[in-house]
PDB file of C-alpha atoms in Angstrom:
ATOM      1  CA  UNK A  11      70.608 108.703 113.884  1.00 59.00           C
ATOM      2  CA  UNK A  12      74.190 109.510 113.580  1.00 69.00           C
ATOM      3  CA  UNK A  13      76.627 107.052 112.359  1.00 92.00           C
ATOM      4  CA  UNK A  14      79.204 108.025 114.513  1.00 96.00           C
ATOM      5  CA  UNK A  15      78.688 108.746 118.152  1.00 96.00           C
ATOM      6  CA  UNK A  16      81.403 110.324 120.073  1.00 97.00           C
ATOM      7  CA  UNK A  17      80.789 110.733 124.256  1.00 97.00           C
ATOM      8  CA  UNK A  18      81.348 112.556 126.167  1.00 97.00           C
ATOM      9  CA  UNK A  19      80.894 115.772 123.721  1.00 96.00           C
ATOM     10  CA  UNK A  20      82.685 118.135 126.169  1.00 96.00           C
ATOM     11  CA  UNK A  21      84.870 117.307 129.162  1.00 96.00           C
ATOM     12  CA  UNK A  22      86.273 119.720 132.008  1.00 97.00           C
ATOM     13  CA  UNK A  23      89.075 117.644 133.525  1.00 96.00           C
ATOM     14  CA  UNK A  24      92.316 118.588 136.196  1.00 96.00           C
ATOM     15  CA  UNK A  25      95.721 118.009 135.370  1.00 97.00           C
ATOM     16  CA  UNK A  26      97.049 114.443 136.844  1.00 97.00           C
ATOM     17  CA  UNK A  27      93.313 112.636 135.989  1.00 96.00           C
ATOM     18  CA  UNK A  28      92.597 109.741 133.515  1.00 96.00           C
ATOM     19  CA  UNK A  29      90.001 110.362 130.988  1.00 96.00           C
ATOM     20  CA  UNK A  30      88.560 107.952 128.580  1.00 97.00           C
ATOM     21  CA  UNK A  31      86.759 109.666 125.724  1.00 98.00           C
ATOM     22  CA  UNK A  32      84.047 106.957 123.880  1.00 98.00           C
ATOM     23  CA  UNK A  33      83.453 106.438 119.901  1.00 98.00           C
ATOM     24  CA  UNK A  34      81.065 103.889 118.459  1.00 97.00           C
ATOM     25  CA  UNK A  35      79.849 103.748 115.124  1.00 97.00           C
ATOM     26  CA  UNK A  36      76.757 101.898 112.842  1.00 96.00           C
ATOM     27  CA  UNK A  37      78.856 101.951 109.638  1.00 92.00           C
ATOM     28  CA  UNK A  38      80.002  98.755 109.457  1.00 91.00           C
ATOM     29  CA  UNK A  39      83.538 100.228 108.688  1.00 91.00           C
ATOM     30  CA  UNK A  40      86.580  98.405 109.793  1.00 90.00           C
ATOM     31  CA  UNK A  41      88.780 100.839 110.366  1.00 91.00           C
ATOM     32  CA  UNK A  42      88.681 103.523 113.030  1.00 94.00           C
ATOM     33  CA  UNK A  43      90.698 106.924 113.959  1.00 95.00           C
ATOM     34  CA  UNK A  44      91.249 109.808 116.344  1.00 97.00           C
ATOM     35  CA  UNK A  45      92.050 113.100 115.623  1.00 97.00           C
ATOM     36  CA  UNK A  46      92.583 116.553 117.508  1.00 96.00           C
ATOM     37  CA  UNK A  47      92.256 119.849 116.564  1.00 94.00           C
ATOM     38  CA  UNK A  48      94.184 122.219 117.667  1.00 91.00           C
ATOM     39  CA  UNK A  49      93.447 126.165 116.225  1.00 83.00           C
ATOM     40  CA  UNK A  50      96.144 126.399 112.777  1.00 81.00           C
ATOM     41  CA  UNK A  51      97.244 122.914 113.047  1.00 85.00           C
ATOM     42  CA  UNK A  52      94.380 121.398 111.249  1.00 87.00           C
ATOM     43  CA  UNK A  53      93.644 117.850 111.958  1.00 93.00           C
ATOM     44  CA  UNK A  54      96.570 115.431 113.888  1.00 94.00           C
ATOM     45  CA  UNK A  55      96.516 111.636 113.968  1.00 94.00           C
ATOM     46  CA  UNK A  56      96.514 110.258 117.234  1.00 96.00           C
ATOM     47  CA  UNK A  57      96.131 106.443 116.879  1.00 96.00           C
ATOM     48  CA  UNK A  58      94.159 104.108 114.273  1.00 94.00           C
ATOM     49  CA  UNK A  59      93.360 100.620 114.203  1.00 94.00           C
ATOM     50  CA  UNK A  60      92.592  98.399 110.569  1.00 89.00           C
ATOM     51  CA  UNK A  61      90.848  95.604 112.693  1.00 89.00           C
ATOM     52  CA  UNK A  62      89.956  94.398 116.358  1.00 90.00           C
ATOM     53  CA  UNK A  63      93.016  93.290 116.249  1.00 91.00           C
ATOM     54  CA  UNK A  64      95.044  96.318 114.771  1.00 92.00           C
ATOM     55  CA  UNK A  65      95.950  99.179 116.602  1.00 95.00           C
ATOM     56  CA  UNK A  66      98.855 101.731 115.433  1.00 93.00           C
ATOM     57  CA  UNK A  67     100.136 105.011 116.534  1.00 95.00           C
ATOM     58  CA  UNK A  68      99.838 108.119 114.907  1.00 93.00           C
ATOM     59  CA  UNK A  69     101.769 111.160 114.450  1.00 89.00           C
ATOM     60  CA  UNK A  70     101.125 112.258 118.141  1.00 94.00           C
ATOM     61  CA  UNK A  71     100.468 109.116 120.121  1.00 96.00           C
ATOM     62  CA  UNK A  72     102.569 110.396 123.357  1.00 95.00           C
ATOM     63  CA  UNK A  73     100.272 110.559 126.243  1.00 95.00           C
ATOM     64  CA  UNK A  74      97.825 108.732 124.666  1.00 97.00           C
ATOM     65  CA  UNK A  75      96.413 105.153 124.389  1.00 97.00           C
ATOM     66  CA  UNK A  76      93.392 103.089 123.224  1.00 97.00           C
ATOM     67  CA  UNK A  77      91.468  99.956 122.736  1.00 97.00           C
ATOM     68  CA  UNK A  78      89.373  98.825 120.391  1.00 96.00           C
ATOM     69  CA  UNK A  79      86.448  96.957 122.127  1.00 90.00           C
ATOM     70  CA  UNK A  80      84.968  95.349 119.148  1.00 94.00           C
ATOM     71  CA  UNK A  81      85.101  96.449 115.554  1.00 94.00           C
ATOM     72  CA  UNK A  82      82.228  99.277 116.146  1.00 96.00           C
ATOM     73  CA  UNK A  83      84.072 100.637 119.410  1.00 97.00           C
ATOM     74  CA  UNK A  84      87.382 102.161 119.682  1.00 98.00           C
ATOM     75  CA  UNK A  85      88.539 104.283 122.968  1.00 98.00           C
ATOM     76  CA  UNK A  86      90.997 106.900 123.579  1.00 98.00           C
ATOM     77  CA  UNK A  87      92.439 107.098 127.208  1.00 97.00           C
ATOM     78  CA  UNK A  88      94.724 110.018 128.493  1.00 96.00           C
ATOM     79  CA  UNK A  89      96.390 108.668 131.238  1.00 91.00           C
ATOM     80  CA  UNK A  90      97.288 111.872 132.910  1.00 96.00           C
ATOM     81  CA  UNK A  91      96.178 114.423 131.298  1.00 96.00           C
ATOM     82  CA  UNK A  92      98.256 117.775 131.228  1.00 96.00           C
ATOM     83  CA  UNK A  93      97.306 121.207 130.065  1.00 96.00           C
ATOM     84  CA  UNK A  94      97.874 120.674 126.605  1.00 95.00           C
ATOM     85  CA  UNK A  95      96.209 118.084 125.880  1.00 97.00           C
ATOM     86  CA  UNK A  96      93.335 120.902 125.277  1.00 97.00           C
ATOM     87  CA  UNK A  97      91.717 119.951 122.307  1.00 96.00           C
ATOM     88  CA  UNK A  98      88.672 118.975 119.819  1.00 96.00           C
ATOM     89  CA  UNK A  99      88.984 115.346 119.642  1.00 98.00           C
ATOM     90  CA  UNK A 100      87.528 113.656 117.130  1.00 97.00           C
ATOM     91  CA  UNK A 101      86.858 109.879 115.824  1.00 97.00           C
ATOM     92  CA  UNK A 102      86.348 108.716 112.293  1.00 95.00           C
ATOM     93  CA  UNK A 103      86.026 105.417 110.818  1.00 93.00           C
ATOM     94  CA  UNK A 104      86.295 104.508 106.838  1.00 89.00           C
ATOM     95  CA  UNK A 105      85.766 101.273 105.224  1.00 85.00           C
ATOM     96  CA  UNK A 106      89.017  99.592 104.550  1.00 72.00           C
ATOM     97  CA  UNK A 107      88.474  98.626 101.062  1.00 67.00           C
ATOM     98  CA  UNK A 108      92.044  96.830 100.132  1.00 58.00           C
ATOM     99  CA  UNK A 109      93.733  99.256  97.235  1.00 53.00           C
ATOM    100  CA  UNK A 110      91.204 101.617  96.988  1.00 56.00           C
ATOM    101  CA  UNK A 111      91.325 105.191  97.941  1.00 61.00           C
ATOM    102  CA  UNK A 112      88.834 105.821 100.591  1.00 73.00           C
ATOM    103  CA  UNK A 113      86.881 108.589 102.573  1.00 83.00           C
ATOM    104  CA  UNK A 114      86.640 108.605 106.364  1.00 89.00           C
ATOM    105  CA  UNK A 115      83.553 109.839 107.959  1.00 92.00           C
ATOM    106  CA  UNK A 116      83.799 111.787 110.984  1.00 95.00           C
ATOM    107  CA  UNK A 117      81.814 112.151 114.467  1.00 96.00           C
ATOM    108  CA  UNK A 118      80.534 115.186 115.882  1.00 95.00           C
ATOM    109  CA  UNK A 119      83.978 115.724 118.352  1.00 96.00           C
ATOM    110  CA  UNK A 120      84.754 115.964 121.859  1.00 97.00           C
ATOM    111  CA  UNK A 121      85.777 119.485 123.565  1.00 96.00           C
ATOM    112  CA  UNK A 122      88.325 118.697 126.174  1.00 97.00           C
ATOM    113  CA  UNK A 123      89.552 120.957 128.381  1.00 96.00           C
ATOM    114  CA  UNK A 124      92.216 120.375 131.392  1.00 96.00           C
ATOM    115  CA  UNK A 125      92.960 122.380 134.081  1.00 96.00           C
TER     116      UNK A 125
ATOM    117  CA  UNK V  19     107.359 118.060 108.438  1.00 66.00           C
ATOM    118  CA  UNK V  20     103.816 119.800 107.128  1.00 76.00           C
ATOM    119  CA  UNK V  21     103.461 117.720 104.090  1.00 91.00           C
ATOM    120  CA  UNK V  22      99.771 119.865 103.297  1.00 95.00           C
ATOM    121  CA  UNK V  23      99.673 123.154 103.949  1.00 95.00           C
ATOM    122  CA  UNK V  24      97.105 125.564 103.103  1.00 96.00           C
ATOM    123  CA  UNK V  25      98.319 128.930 103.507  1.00 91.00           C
ATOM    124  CA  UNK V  26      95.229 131.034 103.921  1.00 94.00           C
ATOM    125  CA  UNK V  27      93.573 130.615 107.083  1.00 94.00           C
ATOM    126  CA  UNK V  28      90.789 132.590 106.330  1.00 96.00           C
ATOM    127  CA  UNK V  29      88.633 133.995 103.156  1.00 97.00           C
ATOM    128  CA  UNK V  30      86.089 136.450 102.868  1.00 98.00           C
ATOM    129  CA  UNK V  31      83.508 136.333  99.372  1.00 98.00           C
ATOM    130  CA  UNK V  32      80.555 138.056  98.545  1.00 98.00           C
ATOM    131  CA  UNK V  33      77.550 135.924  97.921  1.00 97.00           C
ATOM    132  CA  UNK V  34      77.241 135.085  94.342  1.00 97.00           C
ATOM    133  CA  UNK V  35      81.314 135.189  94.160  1.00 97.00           C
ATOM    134  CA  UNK V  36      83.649 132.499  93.436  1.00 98.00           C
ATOM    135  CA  UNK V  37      85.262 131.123  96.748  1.00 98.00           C
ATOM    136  CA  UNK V  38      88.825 129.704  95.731  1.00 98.00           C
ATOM    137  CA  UNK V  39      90.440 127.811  98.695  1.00 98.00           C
ATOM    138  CA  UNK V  40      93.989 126.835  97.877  1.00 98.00           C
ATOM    139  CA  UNK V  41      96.098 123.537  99.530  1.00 97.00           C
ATOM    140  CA  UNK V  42      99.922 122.803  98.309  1.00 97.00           C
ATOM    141  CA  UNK V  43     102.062 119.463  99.244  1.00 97.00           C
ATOM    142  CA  UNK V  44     105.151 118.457  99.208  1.00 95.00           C
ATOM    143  CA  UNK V  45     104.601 114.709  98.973  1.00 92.00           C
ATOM    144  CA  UNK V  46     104.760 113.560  95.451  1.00 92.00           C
ATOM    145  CA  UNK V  47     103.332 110.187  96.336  1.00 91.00           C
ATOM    146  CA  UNK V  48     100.032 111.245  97.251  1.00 92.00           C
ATOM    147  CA  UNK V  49      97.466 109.792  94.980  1.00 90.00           C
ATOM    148  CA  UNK V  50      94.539 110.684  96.412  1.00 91.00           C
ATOM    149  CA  UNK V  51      92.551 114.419  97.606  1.00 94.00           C
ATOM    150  CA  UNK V  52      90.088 115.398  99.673  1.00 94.00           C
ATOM    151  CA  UNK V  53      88.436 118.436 100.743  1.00 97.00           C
ATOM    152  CA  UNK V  54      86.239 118.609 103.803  1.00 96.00           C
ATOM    153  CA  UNK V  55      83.846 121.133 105.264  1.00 97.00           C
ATOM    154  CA  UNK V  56      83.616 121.968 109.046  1.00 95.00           C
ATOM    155  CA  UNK V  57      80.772 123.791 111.065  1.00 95.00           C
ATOM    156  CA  UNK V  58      81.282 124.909 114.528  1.00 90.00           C
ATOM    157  CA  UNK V  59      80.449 122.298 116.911  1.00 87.00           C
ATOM    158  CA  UNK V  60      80.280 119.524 114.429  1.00 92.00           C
ATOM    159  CA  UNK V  61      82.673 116.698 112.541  1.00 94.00           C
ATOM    160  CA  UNK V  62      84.050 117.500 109.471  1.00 95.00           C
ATOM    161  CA  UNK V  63      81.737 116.291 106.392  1.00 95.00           C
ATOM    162  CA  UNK V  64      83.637 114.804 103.145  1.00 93.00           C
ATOM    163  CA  UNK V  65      82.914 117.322 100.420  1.00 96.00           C
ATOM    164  CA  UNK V  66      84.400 116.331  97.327  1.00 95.00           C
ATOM    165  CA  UNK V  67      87.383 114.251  96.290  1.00 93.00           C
ATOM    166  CA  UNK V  68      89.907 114.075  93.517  1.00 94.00           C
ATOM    167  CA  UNK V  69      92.402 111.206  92.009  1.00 91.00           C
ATOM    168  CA  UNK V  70      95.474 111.715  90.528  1.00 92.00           C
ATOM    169  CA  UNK V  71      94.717 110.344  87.489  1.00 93.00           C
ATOM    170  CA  UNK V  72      92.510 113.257  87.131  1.00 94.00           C
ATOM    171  CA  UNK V  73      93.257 117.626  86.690  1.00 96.00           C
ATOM    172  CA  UNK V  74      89.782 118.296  87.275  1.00 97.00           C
ATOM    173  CA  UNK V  75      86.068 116.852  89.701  1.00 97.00           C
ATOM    174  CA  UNK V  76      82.886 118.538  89.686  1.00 97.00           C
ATOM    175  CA  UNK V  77      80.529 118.079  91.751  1.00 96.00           C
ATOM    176  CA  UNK V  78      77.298 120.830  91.585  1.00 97.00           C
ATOM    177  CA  UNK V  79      79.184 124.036  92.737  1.00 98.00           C
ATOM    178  CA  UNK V  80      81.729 122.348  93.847  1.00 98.00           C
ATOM    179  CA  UNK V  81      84.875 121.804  91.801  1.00 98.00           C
ATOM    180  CA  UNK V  82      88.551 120.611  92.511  1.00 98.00           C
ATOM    181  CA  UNK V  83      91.525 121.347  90.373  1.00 98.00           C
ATOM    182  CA  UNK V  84      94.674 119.566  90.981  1.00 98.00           C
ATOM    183  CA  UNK V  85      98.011 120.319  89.266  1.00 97.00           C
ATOM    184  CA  UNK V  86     100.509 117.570  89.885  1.00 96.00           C
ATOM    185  CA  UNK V  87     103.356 119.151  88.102  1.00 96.00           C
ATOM    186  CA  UNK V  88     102.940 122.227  90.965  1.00 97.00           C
ATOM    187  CA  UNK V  89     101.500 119.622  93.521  1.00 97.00           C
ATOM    188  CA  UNK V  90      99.068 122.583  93.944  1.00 97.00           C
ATOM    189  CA  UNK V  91      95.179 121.610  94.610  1.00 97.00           C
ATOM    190  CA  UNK V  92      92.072 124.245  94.611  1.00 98.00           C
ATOM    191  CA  UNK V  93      88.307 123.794  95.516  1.00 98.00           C
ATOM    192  CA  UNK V  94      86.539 126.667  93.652  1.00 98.00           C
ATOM    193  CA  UNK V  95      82.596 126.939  95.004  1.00 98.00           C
ATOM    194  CA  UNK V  96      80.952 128.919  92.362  1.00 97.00           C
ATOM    195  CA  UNK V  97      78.305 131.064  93.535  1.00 97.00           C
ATOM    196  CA  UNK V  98      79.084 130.848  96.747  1.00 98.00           C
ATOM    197  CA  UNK V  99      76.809 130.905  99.361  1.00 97.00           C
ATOM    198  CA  UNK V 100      76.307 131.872 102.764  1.00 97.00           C
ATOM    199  CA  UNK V 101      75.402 128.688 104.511  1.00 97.00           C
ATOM    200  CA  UNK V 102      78.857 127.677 102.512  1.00 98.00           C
ATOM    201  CA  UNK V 103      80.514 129.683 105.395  1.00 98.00           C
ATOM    202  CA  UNK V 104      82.619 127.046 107.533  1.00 97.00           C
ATOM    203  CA  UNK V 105      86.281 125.826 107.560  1.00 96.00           C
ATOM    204  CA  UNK V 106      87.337 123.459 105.018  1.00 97.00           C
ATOM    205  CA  UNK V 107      90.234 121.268 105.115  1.00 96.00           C
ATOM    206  CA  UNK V 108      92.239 119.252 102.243  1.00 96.00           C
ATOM    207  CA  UNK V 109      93.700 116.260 102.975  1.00 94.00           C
ATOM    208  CA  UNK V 110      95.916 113.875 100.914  1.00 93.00           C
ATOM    209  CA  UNK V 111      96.623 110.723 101.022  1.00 89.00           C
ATOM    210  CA  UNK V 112      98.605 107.244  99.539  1.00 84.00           C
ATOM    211  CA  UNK V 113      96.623 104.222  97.762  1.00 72.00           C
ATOM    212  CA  UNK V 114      94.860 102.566 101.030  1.00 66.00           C
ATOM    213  CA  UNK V 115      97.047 104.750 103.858  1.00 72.00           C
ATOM    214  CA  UNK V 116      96.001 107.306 106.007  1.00 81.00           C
ATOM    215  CA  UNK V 117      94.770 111.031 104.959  1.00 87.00           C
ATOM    216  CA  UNK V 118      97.537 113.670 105.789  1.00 91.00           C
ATOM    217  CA  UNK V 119      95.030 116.978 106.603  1.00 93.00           C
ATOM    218  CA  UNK V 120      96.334 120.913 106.426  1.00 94.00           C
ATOM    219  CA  UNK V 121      96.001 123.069 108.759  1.00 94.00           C
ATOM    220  CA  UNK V 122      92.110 124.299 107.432  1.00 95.00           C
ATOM    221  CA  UNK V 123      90.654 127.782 106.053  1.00 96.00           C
ATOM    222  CA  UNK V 124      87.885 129.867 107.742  1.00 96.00           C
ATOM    223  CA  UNK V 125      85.806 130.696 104.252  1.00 98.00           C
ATOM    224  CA  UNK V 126      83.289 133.606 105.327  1.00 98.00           C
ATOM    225  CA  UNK V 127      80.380 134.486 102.458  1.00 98.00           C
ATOM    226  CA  UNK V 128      78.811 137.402 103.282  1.00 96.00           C
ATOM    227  CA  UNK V 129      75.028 138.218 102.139  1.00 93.00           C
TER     228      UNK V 129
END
């Protein structure tokens, strides 16, 4: 089984709608991410959260928000969505060991498209 | 500000070659690299990794270089192969902060 679960794994959507795109993982890590993709921009930061209790935004957070259910859940919500908000979205969680360098591991990714 | 940057967005090897994917950054405080490999339709997968205490990490075929002084990082995948065919991304990163990803190269090893 995978260790992190992203759902929906593609999304057709209209401009003006609220979405809520779904991670959950079996790690056991505390921290969580999302990403997108867009084609020659590599990977973005959205938003991450440390803890339940931690949520921060990334280097794109406009338009975006999310919650982080419990420490093996964390949500990303587009509000409204617009046209370019087209993307792979992805989620990743990594373990959060204090002062050590630290690899995040990645879930398969959400197509989104809006109309 | 594209602190990682990897200039080629695509590569082309013959099977048996050496595949040399290339990343540069600007931050000097990074501490900490990463490459990652990407197939279509899936997550990227954490390949190999690299501290800056070190020039050199090997891992099978796998091996990253990293030269500080040019803040300059290769992955060389010697023989390459095609199931090896994917994008692969380097990422950087600060003691305990977030990774900092370029943009990704489309590596292509044809049989």
């Amino acid at each position: 089984d995978a260790d992190v679960t992203q759902t929906p794994r593609n999304r057709i959507t209209k401009t003006g709608k609220r979405i809520m795109l779904e991670c959950s993982q079996t790690k056991g890590h505390d921290r969580m991410y999302w990403y997108r993709q867009d084609p020659g921009l590599g990977l973005r930061l959205i938003y991450y959260s440390f803890d339940v209790k931690d949520i921060n935004k990334g280097e794109i957070s406009d338009g975006y928000s999310v919650s982080r259910q419990a420490q093996a859940k964390f949500s990303l919500s587009l509000e409204s969505a617009i046209p370019n908000q087209t993307a792979l979205y992805f989620c990743a969680t990594s373990a959060g060991l204090a002062g050590l360098q630290e690899t995040q591991y990645f879930g398969p990714g959400t197509r989104l498209l809006v109309l | 500000d594209q602190q990682v940057k990897q200039n080629s967005p695509s590569l082309s090897v013959q099977e048996g070659r050496i595949s040399i994917l290339n990343c540069d950054y600007t931050n000097s405080m990074f501490d900490y690299f990463l490459w990652y490999k990407k197939y279509p339709a899936e997550g990227p997968t954490f390949l190999i990794s690299i501290s800056s205490i070190k020039d050199k990490n090997e891992d099978g075929r796998f091996t990253v270089f990293l030269n500080k002084s040019a803040k300059h990082l290769s992955l060389h995948i010697v023989p390459s192969q095609p199931g090896d065919s994917a994008v692969y991304f380097c990422a950087a990163a600060t003691s305990g902060s977030r990774l900092t990803f370029g943009e990704g190269t489309q590596l292509t090893v044809n049989p």
